[in-house]
Coordinates of C-alpha atoms in Angstrom, one line a residue:
M1 CA 16.6 -8.4 46.2
R2 CA 15.1 -10.0 49.2
N3 CA 17.6 -11.5 51.5
A4 CA 17.7 -15.1 52.8
F5 CA 15.8 -14.0 56.0
A6 CA 12.6 -13.8 54.0
F7 CA 13.1 -17.3 52.8
I8 CA 13.8 -18.5 56.4
M9 CA 10.7 -16.8 57.7
L10 CA 8.5 -18.3 55.0
L11 CA 9.9 -21.7 55.9
A12 CA 8.7 -21.1 59.4
F13 CA 5.2 -21.7 58.2
N14 CA 5.8 -23.5 55.0
L15 CA 8.3 -26.1 54.1
S16 CA 6.9 -27.0 50.7
A17 CA 10.0 -26.2 48.8
S18 CA 11.0 -28.4 46.0
E19 CA 13.1 -31.3 47.3
N20 CA 12.7 -34.1 44.8
L21 CA 16.1 -34.6 43.2
S22 CA 15.7 -38.0 45.0
D23 CA 12.2 -38.6 46.2
H24 CA 12.6 -40.7 49.4
E25 CA 8.9 -41.5 49.7
Q26 CA 8.8 -43.4 46.4
F27 CA 11.9 -45.3 47.4
C28 CA 10.7 -46.1 50.9
Q29 CA 7.4 -47.4 49.6
Q30 CA 9.3 -50.6 48.6
N31 CA 9.0 -51.6 52.3
P32 CA 6.0 -49.7 53.8
A33 CA 6.0 -51.9 56.9
Q34 CA 9.3 -50.3 58.0
S35 CA 9.8 -46.6 58.9
C36 CA 11.6 -44.7 56.1
A37 CA 14.4 -43.8 58.4
Q38 CA 15.1 -47.4 59.3
Y39 CA 14.7 -48.6 55.8
L40 CA 17.3 -46.0 54.6
E41 CA 19.8 -47.0 57.3
Q42 CA 19.2 -50.7 56.5
Q43 CA 19.9 -50.1 52.8
L44 CA 23.0 -48.1 53.5
A45 CA 24.4 -50.7 55.8
A46 CA 23.8 -53.4 53.2
L47 CA 25.9 -51.6 50.5
P48 CA 29.6 -50.9 50.3
P49 CA 30.3 -47.4 51.5
F50 CA 30.9 -44.9 48.7
S51 CA 29.7 -47.3 46.1
N52 CA 27.3 -46.1 43.4
G53 CA 24.4 -47.8 45.1
W54 CA 25.4 -46.3 48.5
Y55 CA 25.5 -42.9 47.0
R56 CA 22.1 -43.3 45.5
V57 CA 20.6 -44.2 48.9
K58 CA 22.4 -41.2 50.4
G59 CA 20.5 -39.0 48.0
F60 CA 17.2 -40.4 49.3
Q61 CA 18.4 -39.8 52.9
L62 CA 19.2 -36.2 52.2
D63 CA 15.7 -35.7 50.9
Y64 CA 14.3 -37.5 53.9
L65 CA 16.2 -35.3 56.4
F66 CA 15.0 -32.2 54.6
D67 CA 11.4 -33.4 54.7
Q68 CA 11.7 -34.2 58.4
L69 CA 13.0 -30.7 59.2
Q70 CA 16.3 -32.1 60.5
F71 CA 18.4 -29.3 59.1
Q72 CA 21.4 -29.6 61.4
L73 CA 21.8 -33.2 60.6
L74 CA 21.2 -32.5 56.9
Q75 CA 24.0 -30.0 57.0
A76 CA 26.3 -32.4 58.8
E77 CA 25.6 -35.2 56.3
A78 CA 26.2 -32.9 53.4
E79 CA 29.5 -31.7 54.8
L80 CA 30.7 -35.3 55.3
L81 CA 29.9 -36.0 51.6
L82 CA 31.6 -32.8 50.5
Q83 CA 34.8 -34.2 52.1
Q84 CA 34.9 -36.9 49.4
P85 CA 37.5 -36.1 46.7
V86 CA 35.1 -37.2 44.0
L87 CA 31.3 -37.5 44.0
P88 CA 29.0 -38.8 41.2
D89 CA 27.7 -35.9 39.2
M90 CA 24.0 -36.2 40.2
L91 CA 24.8 -36.7 43.9
K92 CA 27.1 -33.7 43.8
L93 CA 24.2 -31.7 42.5
Q94 CA 22.0 -33.1 45.3
V95 CA 24.5 -32.3 48.0
Y96 CA 25.0 -28.7 46.8
F97 CA 21.2 -28.3 46.5
Y98 CA 20.4 -29.5 50.1
Y99 CA 23.5 -28.0 51.6
A100 CA 22.5 -24.6 50.3
K101 CA 19.0 -25.0 51.7
A102 CA 20.3 -26.2 55.1
L103 CA 22.8 -23.3 55.2
F104 CA 20.1 -20.8 54.4
I105 CA 17.9 -22.2 57.2
N106 CA 20.7 -22.3 59.7
G107 CA 21.6 -18.7 58.9
E108 CA 24.9 -19.1 57.0
T109 CA 23.7 -17.0 54.1
D110 CA 26.9 -16.1 52.3
V111 CA 28.1 -19.7 52.0
A112 CA 24.6 -20.8 51.1
K113 CA 24.5 -18.4 48.1
Q114 CA 27.7 -19.9 46.8
Y115 CA 26.4 -23.4 46.8
A116 CA 23.0 -22.4 45.5
N117 CA 24.6 -20.6 42.6
D118 CA 26.8 -23.7 41.8
A119 CA 23.7 -25.9 42.1
I120 CA 21.8 -23.6 39.7
L121 CA 24.6 -24.0 37.1
M122 CA 24.5 -27.8 37.5
L123 CA 20.7 -27.9 37.3
Q124 CA 20.7 -25.9 34.1
E125 CA 23.2 -28.4 32.6
V126 CA 21.2 -31.4 33.7
Y127 CA 18.0 -29.9 32.2
S128 CA 19.7 -29.2 28.9
V129 CA 20.8 -32.9 28.7
F130 CA 17.7 -34.7 30.0
G131 CA 14.9 -32.2 29.7
N132 CA 13.1 -33.2 32.9
P133 CA 10.7 -30.3 33.9
L134 CA 11.2 -31.1 37.6
R135 CA 14.7 -29.8 37.2
I136 CA 13.3 -26.4 36.1
V137 CA 11.0 -26.4 39.2
E138 CA 14.0 -27.1 41.4
L139 CA 16.0 -24.4 39.6
A140 CA 13.1 -22.0 40.2
N141 CA 13.1 -22.9 43.9
L142 CA 16.8 -22.1 44.2
Q143 CA 16.2 -18.8 42.4
Y144 CA 13.5 -18.1 44.9
S145 CA 15.9 -19.0 47.8
L146 CA 18.4 -16.5 46.4
G147 CA 15.7 -13.8 46.3
D148 CA 15.2 -13.6 42.6
L149 CA 11.4 -14.0 42.6
E150 CA 11.0 -12.6 39.1
K151 CA 13.3 -15.3 37.6
A152 CA 11.7 -18.0 39.7
E153 CA 8.2 -17.0 38.5
Q154 CA 9.3 -16.9 34.9
L155 CA 10.7 -20.5 35.2
L156 CA 7.5 -21.8 36.9
N157 CA 5.3 -20.1 34.3
Q158 CA 7.4 -21.8 31.6
V159 CA 6.7 -25.2 33.2
Q160 CA 3.0 -24.5 33.7
L161 CA 2.6 -23.4 30.1
K162 CA 4.1 -26.6 28.8
Y163 CA 3.1 -29.2 31.4
S164 CA -0.1 -28.1 33.1
K165 CA -2.0 -31.0 31.4
S166 CA 0.7 -33.5 32.7
K167 CA -0.4 -36.6 34.6
D168 CA 2.8 -36.6 36.6
T169 CA 1.4 -35.9 40.1
L170 CA 4.9 -35.3 41.5
L171 CA 5.6 -32.6 39.0
L172 CA 2.2 -31.0 39.6
F173 CA 2.7 -31.1 43.4
E174 CA 6.1 -29.4 43.1
L175 CA 4.9 -26.9 40.5
Y176 CA 1.9 -25.7 42.4
S177 CA 3.7 -25.7 45.7
N178 CA 6.4 -23.4 44.3
Q179 CA 3.9 -21.2 42.6
A180 CA 2.2 -20.7 45.9
L181 CA 5.5 -19.6 47.4
I182 CA 5.7 -16.8 44.8
S183 CA 2.1 -15.8 45.3
H184 CA 2.4 -15.7 49.0
Q185 CA 5.5 -13.5 48.8
A186 CA 3.5 -11.1 46.6
N187 CA 0.8 -11.1 49.2
K188 CA -1.7 -12.7 46.8
L189 CA -3.1 -15.1 49.4
D190 CA -6.2 -16.0 47.4
E191 CA -4.0 -17.1 44.5
A192 CA -1.7 -18.9 46.8
A193 CA -4.7 -20.8 48.3
E194 CA -5.7 -21.9 44.8
Y195 CA -2.2 -23.2 44.1
R196 CA -2.1 -25.0 47.4
T197 CA -5.5 -26.6 46.7
E198 CA -4.0 -28.0 43.5
A199 CA -0.9 -29.2 45.3
L200 CA -3.0 -31.0 47.9
Q201 CA -5.0 -32.7 45.2
A202 CA -1.8 -33.9 43.6
A203 CA -0.4 -35.1 47.0
M204 CA -3.6 -37.1 47.7
L205 CA -3.3 -38.8 44.3
M206 CA 0.3 -39.7 45.1
G207 CA -0.7 -41.0 48.5
H208 CA 2.6 -39.9 50.0
D209 CA 2.0 -39.1 53.7
N210 CA 4.6 -36.4 54.0
K211 CA 3.5 -34.6 50.9
I212 CA -0.1 -34.8 52.2
I213 CA 1.0 -33.3 55.5
V214 CA 3.0 -30.5 53.8
A215 CA 0.1 -29.7 51.4
M216 CA -2.6 -29.8 54.1
G217 CA -0.5 -27.7 56.5
N218 CA 0.4 -25.1 53.8
L219 CA -3.2 -24.8 52.7
A220 CA -4.5 -24.6 56.2
R221 CA -2.0 -21.9 57.1
T222 CA -3.0 -19.8 54.0
K223 CA -6.7 -20.2 54.9
Q224 CA -5.9 -19.1 58.5
L225 CA -4.1 -16.0 57.1
L226 CA -7.1 -15.3 54.9
G227 CA -9.4 -15.4 58.0
Q228 CA -11.1 -18.6 56.8
L229 CA -10.7 -20.1 60.3
Q230 CA -13.1 -22.9 60.1
A231 CA -11.6 -24.2 56.8
A232 CA -8.1 -23.9 58.3
Y233 CA -9.2 -25.7 61.5
E234 CA -10.7 -28.6 59.5
L235 CA -7.6 -29.0 57.4
Y236 CA -5.2 -29.0 60.4
Q237 CA -7.6 -31.4 62.2
Q238 CA -7.6 -33.8 59.2
S239 CA -3.8 -33.6 59.0
L240 CA -3.4 -35.1 62.5
A241 CA -4.4 -38.5 61.2
Y242 CA -1.1 -38.4 59.2
T243 CA 1.1 -36.4 61.6
S244 CA 0.3 -38.8 64.5
Q245 CA 2.7 -41.3 63.0
P246 CA 6.1 -41.3 64.9
E247 CA 8.1 -40.1 61.9
Y248 CA 6.1 -36.9 61.8
Q249 CA 6.2 -35.8 65.4
V250 CA 7.7 -32.4 64.6
Q251 CA 4.9 -31.6 62.1
H252 CA 2.4 -32.9 64.6
A253 CA 3.6 -30.4 67.2
I254 CA 3.5 -27.5 64.7
H255 CA -0.1 -28.4 63.6
L256 CA -1.2 -28.6 67.2
V257 CA 0.3 -25.1 67.8
R258 CA -1.8 -23.8 64.9
L259 CA -4.9 -25.5 66.0
T260 CA -4.5 -23.9 69.5
E261 CA -4.0 -20.6 67.8
I262 CA -7.1 -20.9 65.6
C263 CA -9.3 -22.0 68.5
L264 CA -8.2 -18.9 70.4
Q265 CA -9.0 -16.8 67.3
Q266 CA -12.5 -18.4 67.3
Q267 CA -12.9 -17.5 71.0
Q268 CA -12.8 -21.2 72.0
P269 CA -10.3 -21.3 74.9
A270 CA -11.4 -24.6 76.3
Q271 CA -10.9 -26.4 72.9
A272 CA -7.6 -24.5 72.5
L273 CA -6.4 -25.8 75.8
T274 CA -7.0 -29.4 74.7
F275 CA -4.7 -29.0 71.7
Y276 CA -2.2 -26.9 73.7
T277 CA -1.7 -29.7 76.3
Q278 CA -0.8 -32.2 73.6
I279 CA 2.1 -30.1 72.3
A280 CA 5.6 -31.4 72.9
P281 CA 7.4 -28.1 73.1
E282 CA 10.9 -29.7 72.9
L283 CA 10.1 -30.5 69.3
L284 CA 9.5 -26.9 68.2
S285 CA 11.8 -24.6 66.4
T286 CA 12.7 -21.2 68.0
F287 CA 10.0 -19.6 65.8
H288 CA 7.2 -22.0 66.8
S289 CA 8.4 -22.0 70.4
Q290 CA 7.8 -18.3 70.6
I291 CA 4.2 -18.8 69.4
Y292 CA 3.8 -21.7 71.9
Q293 CA 4.9 -19.4 74.7
Q294 CA 2.5 -16.7 73.6
L295 CA -0.4 -19.1 73.5
G296 CA 0.5 -20.3 77.0
K297 CA 0.2 -16.7 78.2
A298 CA -3.1 -16.3 76.5
L299 CA -4.4 -19.4 78.1
A300 CA -2.8 -18.4 81.4
V301 CA -0.9 -21.7 81.5
A302 CA 2.4 -21.5 83.5
P303 CA 5.4 -23.5 82.1
S304 CA 5.3 -25.8 85.0
D305 CA 1.6 -26.7 84.3
H306 CA 2.6 -28.5 81.1

């Protein structure tokens, strides 16, 4: 069985894991003029703490924090909720689900496995009652997180066989995104690219900016790994129209790192430098910071020059 490190490393280039127990983007579209973070805080402040409505919005907030790569804060929020003596059943499932993911990413593997296994049992029970195929995709994602790729693939194939003709774009986005994870781990990059193309099409149909960013970034990175550099460049370039929004500044920095890298691969150092100088290094994770530093050396840019 692969350990959680494989999961963490894959997340370093791909964060398209299933995270839709509560889809914050659909919720936040009720007030598109306001940032999602502000809207969530506003809604929480307007509701009695620990009421059913407050818990519902908290579920959306957990999803938002995961999408925004704010894993330390996600873990802290989950731990606060876990201190409550009683949680609504669905929120408890969400807390376990996201807490397991945050723990994996933050390196606390043993505790993460405990919560992931508990979440798996709860997801199985929810699916048996409600029959929502998204729960099976989420279940597969947790199996993937635990390193059971065979079980994850079986579950995803089960959903594809039954729902491939579905018009539910959220389901299709999650299904294809997770199938791409399995293909990538099996080093079937051409197959992963096909799934990521389907995921991007579903994201575009939904019109959710974050899902478009995730899908474009995932497909671009796969194209880059396949050596299809111009296609990767164009996808990352297109994504900047979405990542330039303040809410997506972390993703923006990551995509600029990849654009710099691709330009160097294409022997275009001057163009690489234009992207490199736009990167805010303080926003990068340790993983991407290392790439950023390597790019700086390749461009002969001293730390004080930027």
